[in-house]
């Protein structure tokens, strides 16, 4: 799946601290995520609304949970 490959590329860019590549990879991940949501009939706005006030678990933005973001 192309989305997973792009997330991997984003992770590598984050580790390297390459700002130019980060912009490119974030764009790629957003494009694929948008496509996947559209194919699945999922509204990105509705999905993101859960985080409108920060992490549902800790309330911080970005998430400050030691175990990672909340899951449902």
C-alpha positions as MATLAB code, in Angstrom:
seq = 'XXXXXXXXXXXXXXXXXXXXXXXXXXXXXXXXXXXXXXXXXXXXXXXXXXXXXXXXXXXXXXXXXXXXXXXX';
ca = [
       0.000    0.000    0.000;
       1.477    3.338   -1.067;
       0.295    5.146    2.068;
       2.459    2.945    4.300;
       5.485    3.558    2.095;
       4.942    7.308    2.302;
       4.610    7.182    6.101;
       7.940    5.330    6.197;
       9.534    8.024    4.051;
       8.107   10.673    6.386;
       9.609    8.848    9.374;
      13.025    8.791    7.719;
      12.796   12.505    6.922;
      11.864   13.225   10.553;
      14.845   11.257   11.846;
      17.192   13.111    9.485;
      15.707   16.521   10.320;
      15.553   17.369    6.611;
      13.082   20.295    6.457;
      12.794   20.324    2.652;
      12.126   16.589    2.492;
       9.730   16.834    5.463;
       7.507   19.267    3.549;
       7.463   16.932    0.567;
       6.728   13.800    2.601;
       4.008   15.441    4.718;
       2.355   16.469    1.453;
       2.615   12.922    0.099;
       1.139   11.431    3.287;
      -1.716   13.956    3.270;
      -2.479   13.242   -0.385;
      -2.627    9.483    0.174;
      -4.606    9.834    3.406;
      -7.125   12.046    1.615;
      -7.444    9.481   -1.168;
      -7.889    6.596    1.270;
     -10.516    8.484    3.266;
     -12.394    9.340    0.087;
     -12.353    5.728   -1.127;
     -13.602    4.554    2.291;
     -16.295    7.231    2.534;
     -14.710    8.757    5.643;
     -14.926   12.504    6.208;
     -11.504   13.839    7.198;
     -13.237   16.680    9.029;
     -15.297   14.266   11.105;
     -12.259   12.093   11.827;
     -10.131   15.089   12.856;
     -12.906   16.592   15.016;
     -12.049   14.094   17.732;
      -8.781   16.008   18.231;
     -10.254   19.521   17.962;
      -9.366   20.316   21.588;
      -6.132   18.310   21.656;
      -5.555   14.665   22.478;
      -8.742   13.042   23.805;
      -6.712   11.364   26.571;
      -4.350   14.077   27.848;
      -5.954   17.186   26.338;
      -2.611   18.464   25.031;
      -1.707   19.454   21.480;
       0.559   17.918   20.451;
      -0.208   14.812   22.478;
       1.866   14.487   25.648;
       0.751   10.960   26.542;
       3.634    8.670   27.384;
       1.865    5.736   25.705;
       1.018    7.588   22.487;
      -2.236    9.083   21.260;
      -5.628    7.830   22.395;
      -7.199    4.916   20.586;
     -10.815    3.923   20.356;
];
